[in-house]
CSV table of C-alpha atoms and ligand atoms in Angstrom, one decimal:
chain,number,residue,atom,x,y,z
F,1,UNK,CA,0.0,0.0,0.0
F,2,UNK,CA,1.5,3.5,-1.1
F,3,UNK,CA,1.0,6.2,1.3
F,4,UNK,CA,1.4,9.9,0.2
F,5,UNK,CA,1.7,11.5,3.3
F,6,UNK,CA,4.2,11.2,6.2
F,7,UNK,CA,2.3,10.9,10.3
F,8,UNK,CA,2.7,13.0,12.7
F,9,UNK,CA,5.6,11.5,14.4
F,10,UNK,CA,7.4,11.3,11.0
F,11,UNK,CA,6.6,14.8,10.7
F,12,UNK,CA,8.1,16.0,14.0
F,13,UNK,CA,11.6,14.3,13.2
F,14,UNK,CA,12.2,15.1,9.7
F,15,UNK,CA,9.9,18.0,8.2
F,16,UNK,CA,11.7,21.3,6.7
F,17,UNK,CA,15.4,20.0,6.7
F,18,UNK,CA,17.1,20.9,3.6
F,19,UNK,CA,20.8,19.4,3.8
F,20,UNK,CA,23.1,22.3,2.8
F,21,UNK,CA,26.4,20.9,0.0
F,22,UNK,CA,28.6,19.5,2.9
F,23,UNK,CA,25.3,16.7,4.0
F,24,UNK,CA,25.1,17.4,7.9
F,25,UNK,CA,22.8,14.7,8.7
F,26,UNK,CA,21.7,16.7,11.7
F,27,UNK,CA,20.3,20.5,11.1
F,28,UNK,CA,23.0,23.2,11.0
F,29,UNK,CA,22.8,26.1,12.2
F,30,UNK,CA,23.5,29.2,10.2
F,31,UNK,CA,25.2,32.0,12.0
F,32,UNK,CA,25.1,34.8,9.9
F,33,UNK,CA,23.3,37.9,9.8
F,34,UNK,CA,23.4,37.9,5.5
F,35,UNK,CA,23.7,36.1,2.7
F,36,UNK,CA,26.0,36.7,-0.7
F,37,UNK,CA,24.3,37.1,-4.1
F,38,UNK,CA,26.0,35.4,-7.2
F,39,UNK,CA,25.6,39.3,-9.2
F,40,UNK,CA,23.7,42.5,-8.8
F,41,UNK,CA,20.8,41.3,-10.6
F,42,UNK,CA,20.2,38.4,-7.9
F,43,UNK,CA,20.6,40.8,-5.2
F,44,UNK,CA,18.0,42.7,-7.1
F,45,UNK,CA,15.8,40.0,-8.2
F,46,UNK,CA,15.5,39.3,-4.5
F,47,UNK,CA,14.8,41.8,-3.1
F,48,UNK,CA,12.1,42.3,-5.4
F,49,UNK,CA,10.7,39.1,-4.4
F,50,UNK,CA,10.8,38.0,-8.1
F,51,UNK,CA,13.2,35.5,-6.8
F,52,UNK,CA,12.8,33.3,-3.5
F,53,UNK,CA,16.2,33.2,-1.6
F,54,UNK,CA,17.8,34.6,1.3
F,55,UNK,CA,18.6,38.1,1.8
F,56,UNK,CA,19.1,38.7,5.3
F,57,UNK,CA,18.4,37.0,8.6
F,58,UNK,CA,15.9,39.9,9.9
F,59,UNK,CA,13.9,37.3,7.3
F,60,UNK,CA,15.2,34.7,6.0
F,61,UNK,CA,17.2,32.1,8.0
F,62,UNK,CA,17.6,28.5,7.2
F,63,UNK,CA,17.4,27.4,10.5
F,64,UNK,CA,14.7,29.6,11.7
F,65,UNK,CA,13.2,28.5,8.4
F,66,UNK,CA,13.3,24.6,9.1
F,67,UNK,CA,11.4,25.1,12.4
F,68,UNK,CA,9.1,27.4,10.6
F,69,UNK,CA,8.2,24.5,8.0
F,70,UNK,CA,8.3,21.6,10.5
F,71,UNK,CA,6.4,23.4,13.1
F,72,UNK,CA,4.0,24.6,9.7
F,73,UNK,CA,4.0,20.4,9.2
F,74,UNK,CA,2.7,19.7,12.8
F,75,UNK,CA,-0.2,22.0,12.9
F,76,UNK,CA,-1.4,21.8,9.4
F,77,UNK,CA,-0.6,25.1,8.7
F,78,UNK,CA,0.3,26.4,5.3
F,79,UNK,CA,3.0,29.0,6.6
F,80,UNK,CA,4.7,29.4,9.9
F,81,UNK,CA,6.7,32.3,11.0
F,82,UNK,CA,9.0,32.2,14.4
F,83,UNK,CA,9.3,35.4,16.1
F,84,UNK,CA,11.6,36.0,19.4
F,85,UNK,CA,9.3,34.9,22.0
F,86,UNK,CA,5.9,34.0,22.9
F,87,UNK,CA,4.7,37.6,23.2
F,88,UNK,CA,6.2,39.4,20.0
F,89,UNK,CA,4.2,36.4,18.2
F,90,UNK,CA,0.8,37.9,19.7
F,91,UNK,CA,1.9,41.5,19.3
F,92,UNK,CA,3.2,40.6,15.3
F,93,UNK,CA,-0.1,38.8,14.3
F,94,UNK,CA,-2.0,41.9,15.7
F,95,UNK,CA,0.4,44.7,14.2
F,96,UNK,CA,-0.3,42.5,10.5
F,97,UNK,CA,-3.7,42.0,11.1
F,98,UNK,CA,-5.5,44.9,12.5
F,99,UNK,CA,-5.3,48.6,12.7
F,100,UNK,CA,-6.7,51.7,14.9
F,101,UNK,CA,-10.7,51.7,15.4
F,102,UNK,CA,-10.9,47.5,14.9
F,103,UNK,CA,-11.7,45.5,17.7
F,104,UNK,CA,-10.7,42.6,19.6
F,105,UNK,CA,-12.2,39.8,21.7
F,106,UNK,CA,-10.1,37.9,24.2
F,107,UNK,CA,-10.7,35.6,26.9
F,108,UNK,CA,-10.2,36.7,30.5
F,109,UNK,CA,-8.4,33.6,31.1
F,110,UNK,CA,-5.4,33.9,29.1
F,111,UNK,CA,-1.9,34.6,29.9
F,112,UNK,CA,-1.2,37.5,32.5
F,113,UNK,CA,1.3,39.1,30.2
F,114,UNK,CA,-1.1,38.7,27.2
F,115,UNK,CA,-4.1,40.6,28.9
F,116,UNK,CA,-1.5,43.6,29.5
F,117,UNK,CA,-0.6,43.4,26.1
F,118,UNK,CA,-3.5,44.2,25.1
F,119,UNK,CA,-5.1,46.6,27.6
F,120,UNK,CA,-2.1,48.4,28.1
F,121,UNK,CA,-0.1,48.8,24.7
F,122,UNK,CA,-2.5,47.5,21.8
F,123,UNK,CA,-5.3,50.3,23.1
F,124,UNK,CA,-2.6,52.8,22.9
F,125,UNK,CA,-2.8,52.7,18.9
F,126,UNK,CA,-6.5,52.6,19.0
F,127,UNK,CA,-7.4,49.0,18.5
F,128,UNK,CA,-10.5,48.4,21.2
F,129,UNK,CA,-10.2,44.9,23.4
F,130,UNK,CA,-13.2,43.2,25.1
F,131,UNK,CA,-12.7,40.5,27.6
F,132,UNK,CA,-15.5,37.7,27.7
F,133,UNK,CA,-15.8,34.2,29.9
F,134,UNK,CA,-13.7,31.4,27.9
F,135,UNK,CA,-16.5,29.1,27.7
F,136,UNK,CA,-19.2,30.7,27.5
F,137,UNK,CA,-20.3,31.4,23.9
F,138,UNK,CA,-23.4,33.3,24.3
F,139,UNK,CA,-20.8,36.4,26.0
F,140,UNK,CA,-18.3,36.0,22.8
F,141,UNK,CA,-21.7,36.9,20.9
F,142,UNK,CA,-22.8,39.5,23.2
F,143,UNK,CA,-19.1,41.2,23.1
F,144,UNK,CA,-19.2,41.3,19.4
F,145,UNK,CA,-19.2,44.9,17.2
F,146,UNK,CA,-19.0,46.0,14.1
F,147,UNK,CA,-15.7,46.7,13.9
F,148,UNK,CA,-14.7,43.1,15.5
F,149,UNK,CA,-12.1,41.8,14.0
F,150,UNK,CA,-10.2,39.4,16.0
F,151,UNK,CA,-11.1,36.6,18.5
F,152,UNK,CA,-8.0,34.8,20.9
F,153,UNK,CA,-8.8,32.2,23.1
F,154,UNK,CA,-6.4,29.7,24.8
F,155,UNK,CA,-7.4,26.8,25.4
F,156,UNK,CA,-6.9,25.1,27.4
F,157,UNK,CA,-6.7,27.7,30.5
F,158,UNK,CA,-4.3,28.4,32.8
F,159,UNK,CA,-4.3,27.5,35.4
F,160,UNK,CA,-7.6,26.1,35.8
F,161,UNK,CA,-7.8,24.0,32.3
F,162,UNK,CA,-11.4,25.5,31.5
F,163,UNK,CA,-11.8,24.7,27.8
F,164,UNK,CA,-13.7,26.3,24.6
F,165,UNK,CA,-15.0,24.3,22.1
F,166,UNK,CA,-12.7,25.8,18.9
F,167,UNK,CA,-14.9,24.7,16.0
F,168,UNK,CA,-18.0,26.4,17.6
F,169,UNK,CA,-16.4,29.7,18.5
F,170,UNK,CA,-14.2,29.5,15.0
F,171,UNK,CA,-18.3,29.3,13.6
F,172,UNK,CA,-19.1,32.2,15.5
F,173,UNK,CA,-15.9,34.3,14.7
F,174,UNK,CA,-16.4,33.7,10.9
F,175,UNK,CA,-20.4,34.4,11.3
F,176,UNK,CA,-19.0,37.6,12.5
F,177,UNK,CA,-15.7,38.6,9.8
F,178,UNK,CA,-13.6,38.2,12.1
F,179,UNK,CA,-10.4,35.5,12.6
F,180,UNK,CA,-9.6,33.5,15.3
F,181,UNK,CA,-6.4,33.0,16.9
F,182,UNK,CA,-5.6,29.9,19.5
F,183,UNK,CA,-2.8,30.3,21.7
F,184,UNK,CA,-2.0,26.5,21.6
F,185,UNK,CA,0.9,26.9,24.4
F,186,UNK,CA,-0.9,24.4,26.8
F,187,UNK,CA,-1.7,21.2,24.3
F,188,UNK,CA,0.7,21.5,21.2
F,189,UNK,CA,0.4,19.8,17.9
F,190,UNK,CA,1.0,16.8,19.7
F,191,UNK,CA,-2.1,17.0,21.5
F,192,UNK,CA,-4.4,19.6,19.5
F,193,UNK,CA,-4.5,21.3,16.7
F,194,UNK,CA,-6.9,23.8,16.3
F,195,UNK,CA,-6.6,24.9,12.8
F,196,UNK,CA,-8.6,21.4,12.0
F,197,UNK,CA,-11.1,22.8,14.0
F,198,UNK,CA,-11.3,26.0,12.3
F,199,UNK,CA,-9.4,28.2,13.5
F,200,UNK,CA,-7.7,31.0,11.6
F,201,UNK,CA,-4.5,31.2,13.3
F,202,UNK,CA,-1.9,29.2,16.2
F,203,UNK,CA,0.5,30.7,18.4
F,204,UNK,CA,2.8,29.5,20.2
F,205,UNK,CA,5.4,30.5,22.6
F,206,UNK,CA,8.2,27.6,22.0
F,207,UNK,CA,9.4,28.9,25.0
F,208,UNK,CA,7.4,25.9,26.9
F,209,UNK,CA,6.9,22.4,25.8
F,210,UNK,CA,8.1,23.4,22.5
F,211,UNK,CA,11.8,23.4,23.7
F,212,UNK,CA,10.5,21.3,27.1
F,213,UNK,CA,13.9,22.0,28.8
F,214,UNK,CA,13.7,25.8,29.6
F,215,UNK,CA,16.3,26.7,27.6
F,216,UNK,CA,15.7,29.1,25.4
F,217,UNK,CA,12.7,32.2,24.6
F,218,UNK,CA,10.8,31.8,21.3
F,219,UNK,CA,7.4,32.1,19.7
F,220,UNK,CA,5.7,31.2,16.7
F,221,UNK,CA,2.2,32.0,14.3
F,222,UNK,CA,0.6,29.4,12.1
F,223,UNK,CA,-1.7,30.1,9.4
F,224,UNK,CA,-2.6,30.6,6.0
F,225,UNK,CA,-0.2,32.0,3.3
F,226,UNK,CA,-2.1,35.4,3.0
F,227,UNK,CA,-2.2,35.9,6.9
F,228,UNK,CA,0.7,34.7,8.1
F,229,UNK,CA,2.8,33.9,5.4
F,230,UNK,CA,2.7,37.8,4.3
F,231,UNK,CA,0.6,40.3,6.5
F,232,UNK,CA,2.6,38.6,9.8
F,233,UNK,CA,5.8,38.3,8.1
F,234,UNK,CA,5.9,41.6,6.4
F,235,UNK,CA,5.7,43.0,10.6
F,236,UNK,CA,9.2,40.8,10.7
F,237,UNK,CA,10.6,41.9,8.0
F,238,UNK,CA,10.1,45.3,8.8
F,239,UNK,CA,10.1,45.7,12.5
F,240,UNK,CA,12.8,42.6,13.3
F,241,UNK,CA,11.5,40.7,16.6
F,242,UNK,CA,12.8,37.7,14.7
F,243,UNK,CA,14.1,34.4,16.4
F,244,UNK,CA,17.3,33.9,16.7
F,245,UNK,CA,18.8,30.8,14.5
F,246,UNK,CA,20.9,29.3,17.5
F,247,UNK,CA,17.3,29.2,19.1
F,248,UNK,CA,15.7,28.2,15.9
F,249,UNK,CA,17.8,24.8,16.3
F,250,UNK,CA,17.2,24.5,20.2
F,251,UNK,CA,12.8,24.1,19.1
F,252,UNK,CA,14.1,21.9,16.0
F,253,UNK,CA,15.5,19.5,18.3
F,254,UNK,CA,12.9,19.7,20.7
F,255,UNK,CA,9.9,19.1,18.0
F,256,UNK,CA,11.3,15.8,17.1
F,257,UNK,CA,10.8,14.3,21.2
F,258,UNK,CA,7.6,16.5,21.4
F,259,UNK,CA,5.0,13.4,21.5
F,260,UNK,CA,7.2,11.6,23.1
F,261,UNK,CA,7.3,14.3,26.3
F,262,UNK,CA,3.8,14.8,26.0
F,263,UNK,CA,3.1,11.4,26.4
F,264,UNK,CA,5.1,11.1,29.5
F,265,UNK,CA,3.9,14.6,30.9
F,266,UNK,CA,0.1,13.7,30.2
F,267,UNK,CA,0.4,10.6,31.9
F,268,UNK,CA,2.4,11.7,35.2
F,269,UNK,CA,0.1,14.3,35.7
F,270,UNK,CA,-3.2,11.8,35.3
F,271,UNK,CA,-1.8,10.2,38.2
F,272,UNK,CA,-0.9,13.1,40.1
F,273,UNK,CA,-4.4,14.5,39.7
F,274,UNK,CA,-5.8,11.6,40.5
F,275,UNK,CA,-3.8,10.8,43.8
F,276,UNK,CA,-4.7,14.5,45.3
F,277,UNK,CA,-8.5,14.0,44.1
F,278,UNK,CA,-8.6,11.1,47.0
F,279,UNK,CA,-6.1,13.4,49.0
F,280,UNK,CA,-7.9,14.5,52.6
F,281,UNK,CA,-6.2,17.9,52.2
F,282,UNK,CA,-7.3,19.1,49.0
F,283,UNK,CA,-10.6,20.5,48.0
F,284,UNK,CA,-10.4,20.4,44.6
F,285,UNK,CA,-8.3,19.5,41.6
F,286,UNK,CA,-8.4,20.9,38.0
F,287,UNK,CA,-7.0,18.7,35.4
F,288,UNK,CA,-8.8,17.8,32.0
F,289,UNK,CA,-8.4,14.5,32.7
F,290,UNK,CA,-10.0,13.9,35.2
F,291,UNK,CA,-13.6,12.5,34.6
F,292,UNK,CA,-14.7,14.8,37.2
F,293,UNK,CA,-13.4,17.4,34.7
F,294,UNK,CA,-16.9,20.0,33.8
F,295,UNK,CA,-16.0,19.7,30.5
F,296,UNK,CA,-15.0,16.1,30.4
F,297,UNK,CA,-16.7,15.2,26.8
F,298,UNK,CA,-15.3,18.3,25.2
F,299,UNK,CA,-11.8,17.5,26.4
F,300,UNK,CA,-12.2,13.9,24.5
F,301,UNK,CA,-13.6,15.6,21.2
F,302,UNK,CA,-11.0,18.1,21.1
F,303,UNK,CA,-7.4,17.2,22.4
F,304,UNK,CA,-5.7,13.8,22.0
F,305,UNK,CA,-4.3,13.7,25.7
F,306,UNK,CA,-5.1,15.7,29.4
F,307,UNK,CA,-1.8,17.8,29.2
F,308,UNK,CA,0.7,18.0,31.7
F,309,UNK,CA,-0.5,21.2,33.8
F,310,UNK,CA,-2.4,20.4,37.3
F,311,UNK,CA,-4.3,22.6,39.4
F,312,UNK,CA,-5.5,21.9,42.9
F,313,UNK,CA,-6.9,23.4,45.9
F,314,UNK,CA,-5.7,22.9,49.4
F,315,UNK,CA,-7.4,23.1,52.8
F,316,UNK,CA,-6.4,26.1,54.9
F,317,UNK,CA,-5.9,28.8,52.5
F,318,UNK,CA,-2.7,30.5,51.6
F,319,UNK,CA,-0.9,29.7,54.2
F,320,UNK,CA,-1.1,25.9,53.9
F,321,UNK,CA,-0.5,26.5,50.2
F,322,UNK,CA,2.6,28.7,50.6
F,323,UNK,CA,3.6,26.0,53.2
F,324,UNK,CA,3.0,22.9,51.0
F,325,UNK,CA,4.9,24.9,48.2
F,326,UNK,CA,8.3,25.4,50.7
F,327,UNK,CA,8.6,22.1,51.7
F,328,UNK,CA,9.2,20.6,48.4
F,329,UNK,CA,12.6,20.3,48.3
F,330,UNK,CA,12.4,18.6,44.6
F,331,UNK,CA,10.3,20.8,42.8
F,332,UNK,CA,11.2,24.1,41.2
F,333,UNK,CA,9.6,26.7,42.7
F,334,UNK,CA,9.5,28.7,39.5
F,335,UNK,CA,6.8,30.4,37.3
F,336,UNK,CA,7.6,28.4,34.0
F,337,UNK,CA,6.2,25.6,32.5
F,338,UNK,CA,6.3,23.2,29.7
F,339,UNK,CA,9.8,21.8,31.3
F,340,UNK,CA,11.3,18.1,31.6
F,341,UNK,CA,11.7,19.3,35.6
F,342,UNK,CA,8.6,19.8,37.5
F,343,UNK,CA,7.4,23.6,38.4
F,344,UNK,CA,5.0,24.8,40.9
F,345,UNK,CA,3.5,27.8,41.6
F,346,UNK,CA,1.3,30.1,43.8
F,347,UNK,CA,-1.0,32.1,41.2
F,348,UNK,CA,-2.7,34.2,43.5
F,349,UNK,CA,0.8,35.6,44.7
F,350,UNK,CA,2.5,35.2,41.3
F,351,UNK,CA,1.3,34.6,37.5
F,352,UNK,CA,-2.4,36.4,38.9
F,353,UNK,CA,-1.6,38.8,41.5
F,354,UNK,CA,-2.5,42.0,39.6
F,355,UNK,CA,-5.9,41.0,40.0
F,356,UNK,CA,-8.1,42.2,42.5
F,357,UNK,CA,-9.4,39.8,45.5
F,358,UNK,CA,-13.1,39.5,43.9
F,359,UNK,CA,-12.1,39.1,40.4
F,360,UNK,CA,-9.7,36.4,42.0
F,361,UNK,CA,-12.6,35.0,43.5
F,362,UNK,CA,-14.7,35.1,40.7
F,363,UNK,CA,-12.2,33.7,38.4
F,364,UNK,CA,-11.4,30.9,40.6
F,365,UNK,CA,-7.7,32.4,41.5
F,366,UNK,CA,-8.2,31.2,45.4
F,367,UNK,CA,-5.4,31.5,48.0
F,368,UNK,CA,-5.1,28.1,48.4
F,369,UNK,CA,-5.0,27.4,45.1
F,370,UNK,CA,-1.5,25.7,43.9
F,371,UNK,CA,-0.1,24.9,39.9
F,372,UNK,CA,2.3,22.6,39.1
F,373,UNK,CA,3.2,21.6,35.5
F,374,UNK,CA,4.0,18.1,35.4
F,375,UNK,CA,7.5,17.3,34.2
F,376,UNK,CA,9.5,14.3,33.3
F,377,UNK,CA,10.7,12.9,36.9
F,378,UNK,CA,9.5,9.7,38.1
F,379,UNK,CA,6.3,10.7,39.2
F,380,UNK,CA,7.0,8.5,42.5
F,381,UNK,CA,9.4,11.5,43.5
F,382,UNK,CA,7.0,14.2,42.9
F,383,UNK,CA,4.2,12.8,45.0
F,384,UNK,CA,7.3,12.1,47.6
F,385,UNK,CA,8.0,15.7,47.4
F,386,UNK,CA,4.7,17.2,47.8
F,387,UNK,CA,4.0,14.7,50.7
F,388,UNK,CA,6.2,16.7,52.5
F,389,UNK,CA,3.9,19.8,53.5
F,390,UNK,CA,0.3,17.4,52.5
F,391,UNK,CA,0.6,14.4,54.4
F,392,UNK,CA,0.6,11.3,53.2
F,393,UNK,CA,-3.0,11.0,52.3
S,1,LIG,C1,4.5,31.9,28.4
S,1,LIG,C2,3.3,32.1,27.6
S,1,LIG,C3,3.2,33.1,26.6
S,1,LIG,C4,4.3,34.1,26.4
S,1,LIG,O1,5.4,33.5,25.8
S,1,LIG,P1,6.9,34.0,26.0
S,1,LIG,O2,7.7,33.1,25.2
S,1,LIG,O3,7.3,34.0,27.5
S,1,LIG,O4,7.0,35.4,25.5
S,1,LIG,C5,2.0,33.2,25.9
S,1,LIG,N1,1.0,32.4,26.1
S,1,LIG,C6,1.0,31.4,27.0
S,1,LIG,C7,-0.1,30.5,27.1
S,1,LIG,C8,2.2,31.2,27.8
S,1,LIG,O5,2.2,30.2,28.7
């Protein structure tokens, strides 16, 4: 039986590598900040764009541009461009894609950083931004204008893993002219991919599972050719937040384990969420996987596996979380995620604290409320370690 397209896994390993005259069999990396023409009428030709070729690495970088095609590969995307970090890939899609007096809708549960982003600096330049409840469809509607242009969602959330159904609100955002944009941070390819749902446009920050070791900042926006491929890569070209090709290699490498850690970090945190759901201590644990889990039937539809992130509350409020949180002696007591070593965190103090007390409460944000993203350790150890301030059942 002939088969005319390579699987996922096949994908991850070997998609976008172009061996360069000397046959590296692993991808080099290309240190240079521009390229040579053969004559003045190649230089010429490509700058034009009558010709395809590199020019200069503001743009063109063939190790920035095998991630971009393998990553492209993975989420089914028909052009990928990397930007510097997780951030500049939301701030480059809007700068392509918008201008002053058009309107966004966002979800209130996305990344702290992201919501600033957009309150802060994208309203400076006259773009509106309207925050709705990530599940709830009928507020997405209600939020909608005239001028609406753009829909971001990420699902799903942090840290409390609520989830949005992406071909429903893709329906609604296309109802209403306007695109939507997944931040697919949480799930990767490996687990999601929204695009075959309907979505418009992915971002990620490679900066998480993407690398999964913490090494290195980078970001990254799938789409089409006309969105991403030129509006989002014209904002590149012209204003530079470009990743960097040593980092370009650093996500290469870590795309071809990606299932491979997701598979691992899915399944240590099942069983981590599962031990603290019997756990005397705890009131309540947030993990998609979980058949407890609000939105259990969506989770099955939509992603392949639970995802490695694990949210629970403990008995006794901040105090007893703040405590459980110092005596691990194992974990990293760091506000990162997506890494091979196992991170926890205090939103309320931390990732959430510019929020007020009542939309804390409202939002679920509760003092004893602790995150820990599930990394690569035997997961034996990390119950060991959080033992230490719960007790052993
Ligand atoms: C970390 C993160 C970002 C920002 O990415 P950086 O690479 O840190 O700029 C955006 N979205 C989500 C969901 C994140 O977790």
């Amino acid at each position: 039986m002939s088969k005319d397209y390579l699987e996922f896994d096949t994908l991850a390993v070997r998609a976008g590598h172009v061996r360069s005259n000397e046959m590296e069999h692993a991808e080099a990396i290309f240190p240079t900040s521009s390229f040579v023409f053969k004559d003045a009428a190649e230089a010429a030709a490509r700058f034009a764009g009558d010709e395809e070729g590199n020019i200069y690495s503001r743009m063109t970088n063939p190790t920035v541009r095998y991630f971009q095609e393998r990553l492209a590969a993975l989420e089914g995307g028909e052009s990928c461009v990397a930007t510097s970090s997780g951030m500049s890939a939301i701030l480059a899609t809007v700068l392509g894609l918008l201008q002053a007096g058009d309107h966004i809708i966002c979800s209130n549960s996305v990344f702290g950083t992201t919501t600033v982003l957009f309150q802060k600096y994208v309203r400076k330049f006259g773009v509106e931004v309207s925050f709705v409840k990530l599940s709830d469809l009928a507020d997405w509607e209600r939020a909608v204008q005239p001028n609406t242009r753009l829909f971001f969602a990420e699902t799903p959330s942090n840290p409390l893993t609520e989830l949005v159904d992406i071909r429903m609100l893709a329906d609604l955002a296309h109802r209403h002219n306007s695109l939507l944009a997944i931040d697919n941070c949480f799930c990767t390819p490996a687990l999601q991919r929204p695009l075959e749902f309907g979505a418009d446009l992915v971002i990620h920050s490679a900066t998480k599972y993407l690398d999964g070791q913490g090494r290195a900042l980078g970001g990254a926006v799938v789409g089409d050719k006309c969105h991403v491929g030129e509006a989002v890569f014209g904002v590149l070209r012209s204003a530079g937040m470009t990743m960097s090709p040593f980092n370009a290699w650093i996500f290469l490498k870590g795309l071809e384990t990606l299932s491979l850690r997701m598979r691992a970090h899915c399944s240590h945190a099942l069983a981590l969420a599962n031990w603290l759901a019997q756990h005397s201590m705890i009131e309540q644990v947030y993990h998609p996987g979980l058949s407890t889990h609000p939105q259990y039937e969506l989770v099955q539809r939509q992603q392949s596996d639970c995802g490695g992130i694990v949210s629970f509350v403990v008995k006794g409020g901040q105090e007893k979380a703040w405590q459980v949180i110092d005596s691990t002696t194992l974990l990293s007591i760091t506000a990162n995620l997506g890494d091979a070593k196992t991170t926890i965190t205090h939103p309320a103090t931390t990732t959430h604290c510019r929020l007020t007390v009542e939309q804390r409460e409202q939002t679920g944000i509760v003092d004893g409320l602790i995150r820990v993203s599930v990394g690569l350790e035997d997961v034996r150890d990390i119950r060991a370690d959080l033992v230490k301030g719960l007790g052993a059942s």
